[in-house]
C-alpha angles and dihedrals in degrees: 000000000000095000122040119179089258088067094049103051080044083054088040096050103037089050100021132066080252155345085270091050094099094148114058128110092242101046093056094047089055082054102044086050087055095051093040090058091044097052089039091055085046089049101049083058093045103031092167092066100114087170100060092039088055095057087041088061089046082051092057091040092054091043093048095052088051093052092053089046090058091041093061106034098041121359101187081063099055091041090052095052092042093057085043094056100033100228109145106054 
């Protein structure tokens, strides 16, 4: 399995307040980056996967509703997790 409990205490603590920080917005949005990469590198070797893809596009949706919440509640926040991630380039 790509992501075993001990990456994601290592994805919790390094974007959350702690390993136990599961629910903040920033913290999920680290998660949902990793999977998205994961699921985009399985589908360029099996580019017929609809099903994968499909779950690929629901990532993005999710990630980007948690980045707008952030954007409009605290945007040094955002700006914070963008520039973490490296999302905006």
């Amino acid at each position: 399995m790509y992501l075993d409990p001990t990456k994601k205490a290592e994805i919790f603590t390094q974007y959350g307040k702690s390993t136990t920080d599961t629910g903040s917005a920033e913290s999920q949005i680290a998660l949902f980056t990793f999977r998205i990469k994961h699921l985009t590198e399985h589908l360029k070797a099996n580019h017929k996967d609809f099903r994968t893809a499909r779950s690929l596009t629901k990532l993005v949706g999710k990630r980007r509703a948690l980045l707008d919440y952030l954007y409009d509640r605290d945007i040094n926040r955002y700006r914070a997790i963008i520039k973490a991630l490296g999302l905006r380039r």
